[in-house]
Amino acid sequence: MGQKAVVQRLETNGTIAALLRDLASIQTSQQSRWGYKRAAAAIRNLEAPIESFLQADGTLRKIPHVGPSSTRVIMEVLNTGHSETVERQIAASGRTSDVEKSRALRGHFLTRAQVVSALADRSLRGPTLQQYRGDLQMHSVWSDGSQTLEQIIETAIARGYAYCAVTDHSYGLPIAGGVSMAKLAEQHHEIDRLYEAYRGRFRLLKGIEANIRADGSVDMEPDELRRLEIIVAAPHSALRSAADQTARLVRAVTTPGVHILGHPRGRMYGSRPGIAADWNAVFAAAVRAKVAVEIDGDPARQDVDYDLARLAVTAGCLFALDSDAHGASDFAFAETAIAHARLAGVPADRVINCWPLERLMTWAATAWNRSG
Ligand SMILES: [Zn+2]
């Protein structure tokens, strides 16, 4: 069973979730918008194919957060392969072109059921969950996350990780609670304390998610970046522009100190296309700079996805498979990233999260050898 089979075999959950999102987008009442959105999320998060919820009498087993009108859509899709009801309502809403636009922005996203299947499918090459040693993009209460540093460590240990990097937003991104350099110094003091407390059991690395400005420069000074062990550089602006931004990303990955090109496109499920670029050129620059290309496992991002990741595999890139977790329940997003890597056939040895800490730190030190 190859990549195509895994994706196609389980695509009904994704089809239904997308239809429910379409319905949500044309609702005039806030309440029904939320209702359909919640139902869509519930279907996207199912561990098993929706077909397995069908009972002997032909009805659907109860799924939390899925109400009667969503259930009607589900049954229609299961019986006919599509939903006349949804298409009729979209036509009647006069919002057909908005819906079409959203539909075009849902390519190569995986549902949870597809993630579970890709992790278990032994015909796929690529990293396994067991080989995964640590998550390198995570947010805490120091920026826009809900977890303390100690909670990150405890959750990571419970998942069998050896290390993680806390990568709160840089001060250049105040909208995401970016940390000032003074705050960052305080955070590092706290990480030093935790280093002693967890010595030999777990290592929390001092990281940052720096912002890539429109011109490709990173929003921190070189001496500020020097204080960090893992630097994720990621774009957060101009993500709806159709203009080519190859030069922006190439400049970012050649910046001394940068380790990971975070959510390279900046796309968002059904709403944002993200950056347009000559990806072969971006990936070639990343290979030369030894920067890892991130697969961000946040379900709404899935960036880069397995399709684009295949190009990066061919180019010879290193990869970072990260959750972008903002809270403890988001740690599982790393599994979405691993699933994409497996579908793309990324060799485990090229996944920096699968390296022992010593190898990771040796590689990290070389990021300063770049002339920029
Ligand atoms: Zn980000």
Coordinates of C-alpha atoms and ligand atoms in Angstrom, one line a residue:
M1 CA 0.0 0.0 0.0
G2 CA 1.6 3.3 -1.1
Q3 CA 1.1 7.0 -0.4
K4 CA -1.9 7.3 -2.7
A5 CA -3.7 4.4 -1.3
V6 CA -3.4 5.6 2.3
V7 CA -4.8 9.0 1.4
Q8 CA -7.6 7.8 -0.9
R9 CA -8.8 4.9 1.2
L10 CA -9.7 7.2 4.1
E11 CA -10.7 10.4 2.3
T12 CA -14.4 10.3 3.2
N13 CA -13.8 11.9 6.6
G14 CA -12.0 14.8 4.9
T15 CA -14.7 15.1 2.3
I16 CA -17.5 15.3 4.9
A17 CA -15.5 17.7 7.1
A18 CA -15.0 20.0 4.1
L19 CA -18.7 20.0 3.3
L20 CA -19.6 20.8 6.8
R21 CA -17.1 23.7 6.7
D22 CA -18.7 24.9 3.5
L23 CA -22.1 24.8 5.3
A24 CA -20.7 26.7 8.2
S25 CA -19.3 29.4 6.0
I26 CA -22.8 30.2 4.5
Q27 CA -24.7 30.3 7.7
T28 CA -26.2 33.6 8.7
S29 CA -26.5 32.8 12.4
Q30 CA -23.4 32.6 14.6
Q31 CA -24.8 29.6 16.4
S32 CA -25.3 27.4 13.4
R33 CA -21.9 28.5 12.0
W34 CA -20.3 27.2 15.2
G35 CA -22.4 24.1 15.2
Y36 CA -21.3 23.0 11.7
K37 CA -17.7 24.0 12.5
R38 CA -17.7 21.9 15.6
A39 CA -19.2 19.0 13.7
A40 CA -16.5 19.4 10.9
A41 CA -13.7 19.3 13.6
A42 CA -15.2 16.2 15.2
I43 CA -15.2 14.4 11.8
R44 CA -11.6 15.5 11.0
N45 CA -10.5 14.3 14.4
L46 CA -12.1 10.8 14.2
E47 CA -9.4 8.1 14.7
A48 CA -11.3 5.7 12.4
P49 CA -13.0 6.0 9.0
I50 CA -16.6 7.3 9.2
E51 CA -17.8 4.1 7.5
S52 CA -17.0 2.2 10.7
F53 CA -19.6 4.3 12.6
L54 CA -22.4 2.8 10.5
Q55 CA -24.6 0.4 12.4
A56 CA -26.4 -2.8 11.2
D57 CA -29.7 -0.9 11.0
G58 CA -28.1 1.6 8.6
T59 CA -28.0 4.5 11.1
L60 CA -24.9 6.3 12.3
R61 CA -23.5 5.7 15.8
K62 CA -23.6 8.9 17.8
I63 CA -20.5 11.1 17.4
P64 CA -20.0 13.9 20.0
H65 CA -20.6 17.4 18.6
V66 CA -22.4 16.1 15.5
G67 CA -26.0 17.1 15.4
P68 CA -29.0 15.9 13.3
S69 CA -28.4 18.2 10.3
S70 CA -24.7 17.3 10.0
T71 CA -25.7 13.6 10.4
R72 CA -28.0 14.0 7.4
V73 CA -25.1 15.3 5.3
I74 CA -22.9 12.4 6.4
M75 CA -25.5 9.8 5.5
E76 CA -26.0 11.5 2.1
V77 CA -22.3 11.3 1.4
L78 CA -22.0 7.7 2.6
N79 CA -25.0 6.7 0.4
T80 CA -24.2 8.7 -2.8
G81 CA -20.6 9.9 -2.5
H82 CA -21.6 13.6 -2.4
S83 CA -24.2 15.9 -0.9
E84 CA -27.0 17.4 -3.0
T85 CA -28.3 19.2 0.1
V86 CA -25.0 21.1 0.6
E87 CA -24.6 22.0 -3.1
R88 CA -28.2 23.3 -3.2
Q89 CA -27.7 25.4 0.0
I90 CA -24.5 26.9 -1.4
A91 CA -26.2 27.8 -4.7
A92 CA -29.1 29.4 -2.8
S93 CA -26.7 31.4 -0.6
G94 CA -25.3 33.3 -3.5
R95 CA -21.8 32.6 -2.0
T96 CA -20.7 30.0 -4.6
S97 CA -17.5 31.8 -5.5
D98 CA -16.4 32.2 -1.9
V99 CA -17.0 28.5 -1.3
E100 CA -15.1 27.6 -4.5
K101 CA -12.1 29.7 -3.2
S102 CA -12.1 27.9 0.2
R103 CA -12.4 24.5 -1.5
A104 CA -9.2 25.2 -3.5
L105 CA -7.3 25.8 -0.3
R106 CA -7.9 22.4 1.2
G107 CA -5.4 20.3 -0.8
H108 CA -3.2 17.7 0.8
F109 CA -4.5 18.1 4.3
L110 CA -4.8 14.9 6.3
T111 CA -7.5 14.0 8.7
R112 CA -6.7 12.3 12.0
A113 CA -7.8 8.9 10.6
Q114 CA -5.4 9.3 7.7
V115 CA -2.6 10.2 10.2
V116 CA -3.3 7.1 12.3
S117 CA -3.3 5.0 9.2
A118 CA 0.0 6.5 7.8
L119 CA 1.7 5.9 11.2
A120 CA 0.6 2.3 11.3
D121 CA 1.2 1.5 7.6
R122 CA 4.5 -0.5 7.4
S123 CA 4.6 -0.3 3.6
L124 CA 5.5 3.4 4.0
R125 CA 9.1 4.4 4.5
G126 CA 10.0 7.3 6.8
P127 CA 10.2 8.1 10.5
T128 CA 8.1 6.2 13.0
L129 CA 6.6 7.6 16.2
Q130 CA 9.1 5.5 18.1
Q131 CA 12.1 7.1 16.5
Y132 CA 10.8 10.6 17.4
R133 CA 12.9 12.0 20.3
G134 CA 11.8 15.6 20.6
D135 CA 9.6 18.4 19.4
L136 CA 11.3 21.6 18.2
Q137 CA 8.5 24.1 17.8
M138 CA 6.4 24.7 21.0
H139 CA 4.9 27.7 22.6
S140 CA 4.4 28.4 26.3
V141 CA 2.7 30.9 28.6
W142 CA 5.7 33.2 27.9
S143 CA 4.1 34.1 24.5
D144 CA 0.8 32.9 23.2
G145 CA 0.7 29.3 24.6
S146 CA -1.2 28.0 27.6
Q147 CA 1.4 25.6 29.0
T148 CA 4.2 26.4 31.5
L149 CA 7.8 25.2 30.8
E150 CA 7.4 22.5 33.5
Q151 CA 4.2 21.3 31.8
I152 CA 6.0 21.0 28.5
I153 CA 8.7 18.9 30.1
E154 CA 6.2 16.7 31.9
T155 CA 4.1 16.1 28.9
A156 CA 7.2 15.4 26.8
I157 CA 8.5 12.9 29.3
A158 CA 5.2 11.1 29.3
R159 CA 5.4 10.8 25.6
G160 CA 8.9 9.3 25.8
Y161 CA 10.8 12.3 24.4
A162 CA 14.4 13.1 25.4
Y163 CA 14.3 16.8 24.6
C164 CA 12.1 19.7 23.3
A165 CA 12.7 23.3 22.3
V166 CA 10.5 26.0 23.7
T167 CA 10.2 28.5 20.8
D168 CA 8.0 31.4 21.9
H169 CA 7.4 34.2 19.4
S170 CA 10.1 36.9 19.1
Y171 CA 9.5 40.5 20.1
G172 CA 8.9 41.4 16.5
L173 CA 5.5 39.7 16.6
P174 CA 3.6 41.5 19.4
I175 CA 0.3 40.2 18.1
A176 CA 1.3 36.7 19.2
G177 CA 2.6 37.9 22.5
G178 CA 6.2 38.1 21.3
V179 CA 8.7 38.0 24.2
S180 CA 11.0 41.0 24.9
M181 CA 14.7 40.3 25.4
A182 CA 14.3 41.1 29.1
K183 CA 11.5 38.5 29.3
L184 CA 13.6 36.0 27.3
A185 CA 16.4 36.4 29.8
E186 CA 14.0 35.6 32.6
Q187 CA 12.8 32.6 30.7
H188 CA 16.4 31.4 30.2
H189 CA 16.9 31.7 33.9
E190 CA 13.9 29.4 34.4
I191 CA 15.2 26.9 31.8
D192 CA 18.6 26.8 33.6
R193 CA 16.8 26.0 36.8
L194 CA 14.8 23.2 35.0
Y195 CA 18.0 21.9 33.5
E196 CA 19.3 21.1 37.0
A197 CA 16.0 19.7 38.1
Y198 CA 15.7 17.3 35.1
R199 CA 19.4 16.7 34.5
G200 CA 20.0 13.3 32.9
R201 CA 16.3 12.8 32.3
F202 CA 15.2 15.5 29.9
R203 CA 16.6 18.6 28.2
L204 CA 14.5 21.7 27.4
L205 CA 16.3 23.8 24.8
K206 CA 16.3 27.6 24.6
G207 CA 14.5 28.4 21.4
I208 CA 12.7 31.1 19.6
E209 CA 10.3 31.4 16.7
A210 CA 11.7 34.5 15.0
N211 CA 9.6 36.3 12.4
I212 CA 10.8 36.5 8.8
R213 CA 10.1 40.0 7.6
A214 CA 8.8 40.8 4.1
D215 CA 12.4 41.4 2.9
G216 CA 13.6 38.1 4.3
S217 CA 15.5 39.4 7.2
V218 CA 14.9 37.9 10.6
D219 CA 13.5 40.2 13.3
M220 CA 16.3 39.8 15.9
E221 CA 19.8 41.1 16.0
P222 CA 22.7 38.6 15.6
D223 CA 23.9 39.0 19.3
E224 CA 20.3 38.3 20.4
L225 CA 20.1 35.2 18.3
R226 CA 23.4 34.0 19.8
R227 CA 21.6 33.5 23.1
L228 CA 19.5 30.8 21.7
E229 CA 20.0 27.1 21.0
I230 CA 17.3 26.5 18.4
I231 CA 16.1 29.2 16.1
V232 CA 13.0 28.6 14.0
A233 CA 12.5 31.4 11.4
A234 CA 8.9 31.6 10.0
P235 CA 6.9 33.9 7.9
H236 CA 3.8 35.6 9.4
S237 CA 3.0 38.3 6.9
A238 CA 2.2 38.6 3.1
L239 CA 0.7 35.1 3.2
R240 CA -2.1 35.9 0.8
S241 CA 0.1 37.5 -1.9
A242 CA 0.4 35.8 -5.2
A243 CA 3.7 37.5 -5.9
D244 CA 6.8 35.3 -5.9
Q245 CA 8.7 35.4 -2.6
T246 CA 11.6 33.0 -3.3
A247 CA 14.1 35.7 -2.5
R248 CA 12.5 36.3 0.9
L249 CA 12.8 32.7 2.0
V250 CA 16.3 32.2 0.5
R251 CA 17.5 35.2 2.5
A252 CA 15.9 33.8 5.7
V253 CA 17.5 30.3 5.4
T254 CA 20.9 31.8 4.7
T255 CA 20.8 34.0 7.8
P256 CA 23.5 32.9 10.3
G257 CA 22.0 31.1 13.3
V258 CA 18.8 29.9 11.7
H259 CA 18.1 26.2 12.1
I260 CA 14.6 25.6 10.9
L261 CA 12.4 27.2 8.3
G262 CA 9.1 27.1 10.2
H263 CA 5.7 26.6 8.4
P264 CA 7.4 27.6 5.1
R265 CA 4.2 28.6 3.3
G266 CA 2.1 30.0 6.1
R267 CA -1.0 28.5 4.5
M268 CA -4.2 28.0 6.5
Y269 CA -6.9 25.3 5.9
G270 CA -9.6 26.6 3.6
S271 CA -8.7 30.2 4.1
R272 CA -5.1 31.1 3.1
P273 CA -2.9 30.0 0.3
G274 CA 0.4 31.0 1.9
I275 CA 3.6 32.0 0.1
A276 CA 4.1 31.5 -3.6
A277 CA 7.8 30.6 -4.4
D278 CA 10.1 28.6 -6.5
W279 CA 10.3 25.8 -4.0
N280 CA 13.1 24.0 -5.8
A281 CA 15.2 27.1 -5.3
V282 CA 14.2 27.5 -1.6
F283 CA 14.9 23.9 -0.9
A284 CA 18.3 24.0 -2.7
A285 CA 19.2 27.0 -0.5
A286 CA 18.1 25.2 2.6
V287 CA 20.3 22.2 1.6
R288 CA 23.3 24.4 1.1
A289 CA 22.7 26.2 4.4
K290 CA 21.9 22.9 6.2
V291 CA 18.7 24.4 7.4
A292 CA 15.8 22.0 8.2
V293 CA 12.5 22.4 6.4
E294 CA 9.7 22.2 8.8
I295 CA 6.6 20.1 8.5
D296 CA 4.3 21.9 11.0
G297 CA 1.8 19.4 12.3
D298 CA -0.9 21.9 13.4
P299 CA -4.0 20.4 11.7
A300 CA -4.9 23.8 10.2
R301 CA -1.4 24.3 8.9
Q302 CA 0.1 21.0 7.8
D303 CA 2.9 23.0 6.2
V304 CA 4.8 21.8 4.2
D305 CA 2.6 18.9 3.3
Y306 CA 3.6 15.5 1.9
D307 CA 3.2 16.6 -1.7
L308 CA 5.6 19.6 -1.3
A309 CA 7.8 17.6 1.1
R310 CA 8.6 15.2 -1.7
L311 CA 10.3 18.0 -3.6
A312 CA 12.4 18.7 -0.5
V313 CA 13.3 15.0 -0.2
T314 CA 14.6 15.0 -3.7
A315 CA 16.5 18.2 -3.2
G316 CA 18.3 16.6 -0.2
C317 CA 16.8 18.6 2.6
L318 CA 16.8 18.0 6.3
F319 CA 13.4 18.1 8.0
A320 CA 12.0 19.2 11.4
L321 CA 8.7 17.6 12.3
D322 CA 7.1 19.8 14.9
S323 CA 3.7 20.1 16.6
D324 CA 3.6 23.9 17.0
A325 CA 1.9 23.0 20.3
H326 CA 0.4 25.8 22.3
G327 CA -1.0 23.4 25.0
A328 CA -0.6 19.9 26.2
S329 CA -3.3 18.4 24.0
D330 CA -1.5 19.8 20.9
F331 CA 1.6 17.5 21.4
A332 CA -0.2 14.9 19.2
F333 CA 0.1 17.4 16.3
A334 CA 3.7 16.0 15.9
E335 CA 2.0 12.8 14.7
T336 CA 0.4 14.7 11.9
A337 CA 3.9 16.0 10.9
I338 CA 5.3 12.4 11.1
A339 CA 2.5 11.1 8.9
H340 CA 3.3 13.7 6.2
A341 CA 6.9 12.7 6.4
R342 CA 6.0 9.0 6.0
L343 CA 3.8 9.8 3.0
A344 CA 6.6 11.8 1.4
G345 CA 9.2 9.1 2.1
V346 CA 11.5 11.3 4.2
P347 CA 14.4 9.1 5.4
A348 CA 14.4 9.0 9.2
D349 CA 18.0 9.9 9.3
R350 CA 17.2 13.3 7.7
V351 CA 14.7 14.1 10.4
I352 CA 16.5 16.2 13.1
N353 CA 13.9 15.3 15.7
C354 CA 15.0 11.7 15.4
W355 CA 18.6 12.5 16.2
P356 CA 20.2 12.0 19.6
L357 CA 20.6 15.3 21.5
E358 CA 24.4 15.4 21.0
R359 CA 24.1 15.1 17.2
L360 CA 21.3 17.8 17.2
M361 CA 23.5 20.2 19.1
T362 CA 26.6 19.6 16.9
W363 CA 24.5 20.3 13.8
A364 CA 23.0 23.4 15.6
A365 CA 26.4 24.9 16.2
T366 CA 27.2 24.8 12.5
A367 CA 24.4 27.3 11.8
W368 CA 26.8 30.0 12.8
N369 CA 29.4 29.1 10.2
R370 CA 27.3 30.7 7.5
S371 CA 28.5 34.1 6.2
G372 CA 24.9 35.3 5.6
Ligands
ZN1 ZN 4.4 30.8 13.5

